[in-house]
């Protein structure tokens, strides 16, 4: 994607209604269309943070992201490419606040999914609504992140478990905290390496939570041990699923086989995770129904 690409984020916002759900759509007078709430990212803003912020500004509803949906990409009249990252979001229980800019959104409507699909101007929006309406109930969320940048292993002379995050890693840890706070974790768990604990420290400070160390999320000592270590970690993730939301910080050599084990995939390659990156695991009961890359 070129440097001139426009990046945006938004949500398919839903609330319970009777035995089903209703979808929130907004009318934009500038375009005279009915759309899903969305907007451009601020500089340096994580997309999921932008998605929640834009939904709040355009609907007045504080939303809870549950699952990343397919991105929508198109070309603006100016010729610039634009990509919108969408999330399925549950409306919070707090009373709505005023829409931030009535000139941008002048009407909000809650409709049954079929009616929302018919009312939306853009077919891509309607497809996202259909996808959300077909999801089973999401009953649990597990954020799983890789530690932030900690320099280079070969340049660290001491015990590698004590290698700290560097200046860039500190910035990444702040961004992780901003994103993961949206998922309201009540437990913070880190692999034993110092860099894993440090990655969660900004989040721990903001939430007032302790960080618990669990060796099962540390990287395997040798490649041969990766499959067994991944299985043990997968069992622990499933245990943590039941109960208050747990955010986990692990390491790069464990996360791909761990995620492949959880999803039943044979190839762990698609689950390679950069330092400071992560995933949101979405569960319906004991069934993992989606993993969303952050």
Short mmCIF file of C-alpha atoms in Angstrom, two decimals:
data_model
loop_
_atom_site.label_atom_id
_atom_site.label_comp_id
_atom_site.label_asym_id
_atom_site.label_seq_id
_atom_site.Cartn_x
_atom_site.Cartn_y
_atom_site.Cartn_z
CA UNK A 1 0.00 0.00 0.00
CA UNK A 2 1.41 3.38 -0.98
CA UNK A 3 2.23 6.20 1.39
CA UNK A 4 -0.72 8.18 0.01
CA UNK A 5 -3.23 5.49 0.98
CA UNK A 6 -6.02 6.64 3.27
CA UNK A 7 -6.46 4.44 6.34
CA UNK A 8 -9.75 4.35 8.21
CA UNK A 9 -11.59 2.16 10.69
CA UNK A 10 -15.15 1.54 11.77
CA UNK A 11 -17.61 -0.94 13.12
CA UNK A 12 -20.69 -3.01 12.63
CA UNK A 13 -22.34 -1.93 15.86
CA UNK A 14 -25.10 -4.16 17.23
CA UNK A 15 -27.33 -4.44 20.26
CA UNK A 16 -29.74 -7.12 21.42
CA UNK A 17 -33.39 -6.69 20.48
CA UNK A 18 -35.90 -9.32 21.50
CA UNK A 19 -34.54 -12.68 20.38
CA UNK A 20 -32.20 -11.12 17.81
CA UNK A 21 -30.03 -8.07 17.22
CA UNK A 22 -30.29 -4.62 15.70
CA UNK A 23 -27.60 -2.92 13.62
CA UNK A 24 -26.72 0.77 13.84
CA UNK A 25 -26.41 2.69 10.57
CA UNK A 26 -25.78 6.40 10.09
CA UNK A 27 -26.83 8.98 7.51
CA UNK A 28 -24.10 11.25 6.20
CA UNK A 29 -25.54 14.44 4.72
CA UNK A 30 -22.34 15.26 2.84
CA UNK A 31 -22.79 12.13 0.73
CA UNK A 32 -26.53 11.63 1.30
CA UNK A 33 -25.92 7.98 2.01
CA UNK A 34 -26.57 5.42 4.75
CA UNK A 35 -23.33 3.95 5.99
CA UNK A 36 -21.67 2.04 8.79
CA UNK A 37 -19.92 4.38 11.24
CA UNK A 38 -16.28 4.83 10.28
CA UNK A 39 -13.56 7.45 9.89
CA UNK A 40 -9.89 8.15 9.30
CA UNK A 41 -7.14 7.16 11.70
CA UNK A 42 -5.39 9.89 13.63
CA UNK A 43 -1.61 9.93 13.26
CA UNK A 44 -0.13 6.94 15.05
CA UNK A 45 -3.53 5.69 16.20
CA UNK A 46 -4.03 1.89 16.32
CA UNK A 47 -6.89 0.94 13.96
CA UNK A 48 -9.04 -0.76 16.60
CA UNK A 49 -8.73 2.36 18.78
CA UNK A 50 -9.80 4.50 15.82
CA UNK A 51 -12.73 2.18 15.14
CA UNK A 52 -14.08 2.54 18.69
CA UNK A 53 -13.48 6.29 18.68
CA UNK A 54 -15.23 6.81 15.34
CA UNK A 55 -18.21 4.73 16.39
CA UNK A 56 -18.52 6.80 19.55
CA UNK A 57 -18.21 10.10 17.66
CA UNK A 58 -20.74 9.15 14.97
CA UNK A 59 -23.30 7.25 17.06
CA UNK A 60 -22.76 8.44 20.64
CA UNK A 61 -22.39 4.80 21.71
CA UNK A 62 -19.34 3.41 23.48
CA UNK A 63 -18.75 0.07 21.79
CA UNK A 64 -16.94 -3.14 22.70
CA UNK A 65 -14.97 -4.71 19.81
CA UNK A 66 -15.36 -8.47 19.52
CA UNK A 67 -14.03 -9.65 16.17
CA UNK A 68 -12.19 -8.09 13.25
CA UNK A 69 -14.14 -8.25 9.99
CA UNK A 70 -12.76 -8.24 6.42
CA UNK A 71 -11.23 -4.94 5.40
CA UNK A 72 -13.02 -2.88 2.76
CA UNK A 73 -10.76 -1.35 0.08
CA UNK A 74 -11.75 1.06 -2.66
CA UNK A 75 -10.48 4.06 -4.61
CA UNK A 76 -11.55 7.59 -3.74
CA UNK A 77 -12.63 10.05 -6.47
CA UNK A 78 -9.20 11.66 -6.03
CA UNK A 79 -7.59 8.42 -7.13
CA UNK A 80 -6.23 7.64 -3.66
CA UNK A 81 -6.66 4.08 -2.41
CA UNK A 82 -8.56 3.76 0.85
CA UNK A 83 -8.75 0.81 3.24
CA UNK A 84 -11.20 0.57 6.14
CA UNK A 85 -10.60 -1.88 8.97
CA UNK A 86 -13.96 -2.99 10.40
CA UNK A 87 -14.77 -4.67 13.70
CA UNK A 88 -17.91 -6.35 14.95
CA UNK A 89 -18.89 -4.38 18.06
CA UNK A 90 -21.42 -4.78 20.84
CA UNK A 91 -23.07 -1.59 22.03
CA UNK A 92 -22.25 -0.75 25.63
CA UNK A 93 -24.90 -0.30 28.29
CA UNK A 94 -24.10 3.34 29.06
CA UNK A 95 -26.61 5.94 27.87
CA UNK A 96 -25.66 7.38 24.44
CA UNK A 97 -23.92 10.74 24.30
CA UNK A 98 -24.36 13.44 21.67
CA UNK A 99 -22.98 12.83 18.20
CA UNK A 100 -19.69 14.71 17.86
CA UNK A 101 -20.49 16.49 14.58
CA UNK A 102 -24.14 16.72 13.43
CA UNK A 103 -22.92 18.06 10.07
CA UNK A 104 -21.14 14.75 9.54
CA UNK A 105 -23.90 12.45 10.82
CA UNK A 106 -27.43 13.85 11.02
CA UNK A 107 -29.45 10.67 11.61
CA UNK A 108 -28.91 7.35 13.37
CA UNK A 109 -31.08 4.31 12.87
CA UNK A 110 -31.21 0.89 14.53
CA UNK A 111 -32.59 -1.82 12.23
CA UNK A 112 -32.91 -5.58 12.06
CA UNK A 113 -30.01 -6.99 10.01
CA UNK A 114 -32.06 -7.62 6.85
CA UNK A 115 -33.52 -4.13 6.97
CA UNK A 116 -30.08 -2.63 7.61
CA UNK A 117 -28.66 -4.47 4.61
CA UNK A 118 -31.44 -3.08 2.43
CA UNK A 119 -31.00 0.45 3.75
CA UNK A 120 -27.21 0.66 3.43
CA UNK A 121 -26.06 2.47 0.31
CA UNK A 122 -22.88 0.50 -0.25
CA UNK A 123 -22.97 -3.27 -0.95
CA UNK A 124 -19.71 -3.84 0.94
CA UNK A 125 -21.35 -2.50 4.11
CA UNK A 126 -24.31 -4.80 3.62
CA UNK A 127 -22.01 -7.81 3.28
CA UNK A 128 -20.39 -6.98 6.60
CA UNK A 129 -23.79 -6.78 8.29
CA UNK A 130 -24.71 -10.17 6.85
CA UNK A 131 -21.47 -11.61 8.23
CA UNK A 132 -22.11 -10.24 11.71
CA UNK A 133 -25.74 -11.45 11.69
CA UNK A 134 -24.55 -14.98 10.89
CA UNK A 135 -22.03 -15.15 13.75
CA UNK A 136 -22.75 -17.34 16.77
CA UNK A 137 -22.81 -15.48 20.10
CA UNK A 138 -19.32 -14.38 21.15
CA UNK A 139 -18.98 -15.31 24.80
CA UNK A 140 -15.31 -14.64 25.52
CA UNK A 141 -12.31 -12.69 24.21
CA UNK A 142 -8.62 -13.49 24.74
CA UNK A 143 -6.03 -10.90 23.69
CA UNK A 144 -2.65 -12.50 22.87
CA UNK A 145 0.34 -10.28 22.05
CA UNK A 146 4.02 -10.71 21.34
CA UNK A 147 6.41 -8.68 23.45
CA UNK A 148 7.53 -5.27 22.21
CA UNK A 149 10.93 -4.69 20.61
CA UNK A 150 13.89 -5.42 22.88
CA UNK A 151 16.90 -4.78 20.69
CA UNK A 152 18.87 -7.67 19.18
CA UNK A 153 19.55 -10.90 21.00
CA UNK A 154 23.11 -11.12 19.65
CA UNK A 155 23.96 -7.67 21.03
CA UNK A 156 22.81 -8.53 24.56
CA UNK A 157 25.65 -9.96 26.66
CA UNK A 158 23.66 -10.92 29.73
CA UNK A 159 20.98 -13.47 30.50
CA UNK A 160 18.54 -13.24 27.58
CA UNK A 161 15.56 -13.55 29.93
CA UNK A 162 16.61 -10.17 31.36
CA UNK A 163 16.87 -8.35 28.00
CA UNK A 164 14.61 -5.26 28.37
CA UNK A 165 12.45 -3.54 25.81
CA UNK A 166 14.13 -0.58 24.10
CA UNK A 167 12.85 2.92 23.33
CA UNK A 168 10.80 1.73 20.36
CA UNK A 169 9.52 -1.13 22.47
CA UNK A 170 8.30 1.32 25.08
CA UNK A 171 6.26 3.11 22.42
CA UNK A 172 4.90 -0.23 21.23
CA UNK A 173 3.95 -1.15 24.80
CA UNK A 174 1.97 2.08 25.10
CA UNK A 175 0.12 1.30 21.85
CA UNK A 176 -0.59 -2.24 23.07
CA UNK A 177 -2.02 -0.82 26.29
CA UNK A 178 -4.26 1.56 24.36
CA UNK A 179 -5.60 -1.23 22.17
CA UNK A 180 -5.99 -3.97 24.78
CA UNK A 181 -7.75 -1.69 27.24
CA UNK A 182 -10.71 -1.71 24.82
CA UNK A 183 -11.18 -5.43 25.50
CA UNK A 184 -11.37 -4.84 29.27
CA UNK A 185 -8.97 -7.51 30.52
CA UNK A 186 -9.25 -8.37 34.21
CA UNK A 187 -6.15 -10.60 34.31
CA UNK A 188 -2.68 -9.93 32.85
CA UNK A 189 -0.36 -12.86 32.19
CA UNK A 190 3.19 -12.73 30.80
CA UNK A 191 5.85 -15.22 29.83
CA UNK A 192 8.78 -15.16 32.30
CA UNK A 193 11.11 -13.03 30.11
CA UNK A 194 11.46 -9.46 31.40
CA UNK A 195 10.50 -8.01 28.00
CA UNK A 196 7.13 -9.76 28.19
CA UNK A 197 6.37 -8.32 31.60
CA UNK A 198 7.53 -4.86 30.53
CA UNK A 199 5.26 -5.00 27.48
CA UNK A 200 2.23 -5.30 29.75
CA UNK A 201 3.35 -2.76 32.35
CA UNK A 202 1.64 0.30 30.77
CA UNK A 203 -1.61 -1.67 30.58
CA UNK A 204 -1.20 -2.92 34.14
CA UNK A 205 -0.63 0.62 35.37
CA UNK A 206 -3.66 2.01 33.56
CA UNK A 207 -5.95 -0.76 34.82
CA UNK A 208 -4.48 -1.19 38.29
CA UNK A 209 -3.86 -4.90 37.73
CA UNK A 210 -0.94 -7.17 38.68
CA UNK A 211 1.01 -9.11 36.05
CA UNK A 212 1.27 -12.84 36.69
CA UNK A 213 4.16 -14.79 35.17
CA UNK A 214 3.41 -18.18 33.59
CA UNK A 215 6.22 -20.27 32.10
CA UNK A 216 3.84 -22.09 29.77
CA UNK A 217 3.82 -18.98 27.53
CA UNK A 218 7.63 -18.78 27.25
CA UNK A 219 9.32 -19.82 24.04
CA UNK A 220 10.50 -23.45 23.74
CA UNK A 221 14.20 -24.04 24.49
CA UNK A 222 14.66 -25.94 21.19
CA UNK A 223 12.60 -26.18 17.96
CA UNK A 224 11.91 -29.85 18.68
CA UNK A 225 10.04 -28.89 21.84
CA UNK A 226 7.78 -26.38 20.07
CA UNK A 227 4.87 -28.78 19.32
CA UNK A 228 4.57 -29.99 22.92
CA UNK A 229 5.02 -26.48 24.31
CA UNK A 230 2.34 -25.18 21.93
CA UNK A 231 -0.10 -27.89 23.04
CA UNK A 232 0.47 -27.07 26.70
CA UNK A 233 0.01 -23.36 26.01
CA UNK A 234 -3.18 -24.04 24.03
CA UNK A 235 -4.62 -26.00 26.94
CA UNK A 236 -3.82 -23.09 29.26
CA UNK A 237 -5.43 -20.56 26.90
CA UNK A 238 -8.59 -22.68 26.90
CA UNK A 239 -8.55 -22.71 30.70
CA UNK A 240 -8.15 -18.93 30.83
CA UNK A 241 -11.04 -18.48 28.40
CA UNK A 242 -13.46 -19.41 31.14
CA UNK A 243 -13.54 -16.58 33.63
CA UNK A 244 -12.57 -12.89 33.55
CA UNK A 245 -10.84 -11.79 30.35
CA UNK A 246 -7.11 -12.56 30.42
CA UNK A 247 -4.60 -10.68 28.25
CA UNK A 248 -1.47 -12.73 27.53
CA UNK A 249 2.01 -11.65 26.40
CA UNK A 250 4.07 -14.43 24.83
CA UNK A 251 7.06 -14.83 22.52
CA UNK A 252 7.67 -15.11 18.79
CA UNK A 253 8.78 -18.74 18.62
CA UNK A 254 5.75 -20.00 20.54
CA UNK A 255 2.89 -17.93 19.13
CA UNK A 256 2.72 -19.40 15.59
CA UNK A 257 2.53 -23.06 16.69
CA UNK A 258 0.24 -22.08 19.57
CA UNK A 259 -2.22 -20.37 17.23
CA UNK A 260 -1.96 -23.20 14.70
CA UNK A 261 -2.80 -25.66 17.49
CA UNK A 262 -5.81 -23.60 18.58
CA UNK A 263 -7.17 -23.21 15.05
CA UNK A 264 -6.34 -26.73 13.85
CA UNK A 265 -4.07 -25.40 11.10
CA UNK A 266 -1.18 -27.50 9.85
CA UNK A 267 0.97 -24.54 8.84
CA UNK A 268 1.99 -22.07 11.59
CA UNK A 269 3.51 -19.64 9.06
CA UNK A 270 0.38 -17.42 8.72
CA UNK A 271 0.51 -16.79 12.47
CA UNK A 272 3.96 -15.23 12.56
CA UNK A 273 3.62 -12.12 14.69
CA UNK A 274 5.91 -9.07 14.67
CA UNK A 275 7.21 -7.67 17.92
CA UNK A 276 4.50 -5.50 19.43
CA UNK A 277 1.83 -7.23 17.33
CA UNK A 278 -0.90 -9.53 18.45
CA UNK A 279 -4.23 -11.22 18.04
CA UNK A 280 -7.71 -11.21 19.53
CA UNK A 281 -9.17 -14.70 20.02
CA UNK A 282 -12.97 -14.72 19.85
CA UNK A 283 -14.85 -17.63 21.43
CA UNK A 284 -18.38 -18.92 21.34
CA UNK A 285 -18.46 -21.25 24.30
CA UNK A 286 -15.54 -23.64 23.86
CA UNK A 287 -15.38 -22.99 20.11
CA UNK A 288 -12.81 -20.57 18.70
CA UNK A 289 -14.78 -18.75 16.00
CA UNK A 290 -12.20 -16.23 14.89
CA UNK A 291 -8.77 -14.76 15.46
CA UNK A 292 -8.22 -11.10 14.63
CA UNK A 293 -4.79 -9.69 13.88
CA UNK A 294 -4.00 -6.43 15.64
#
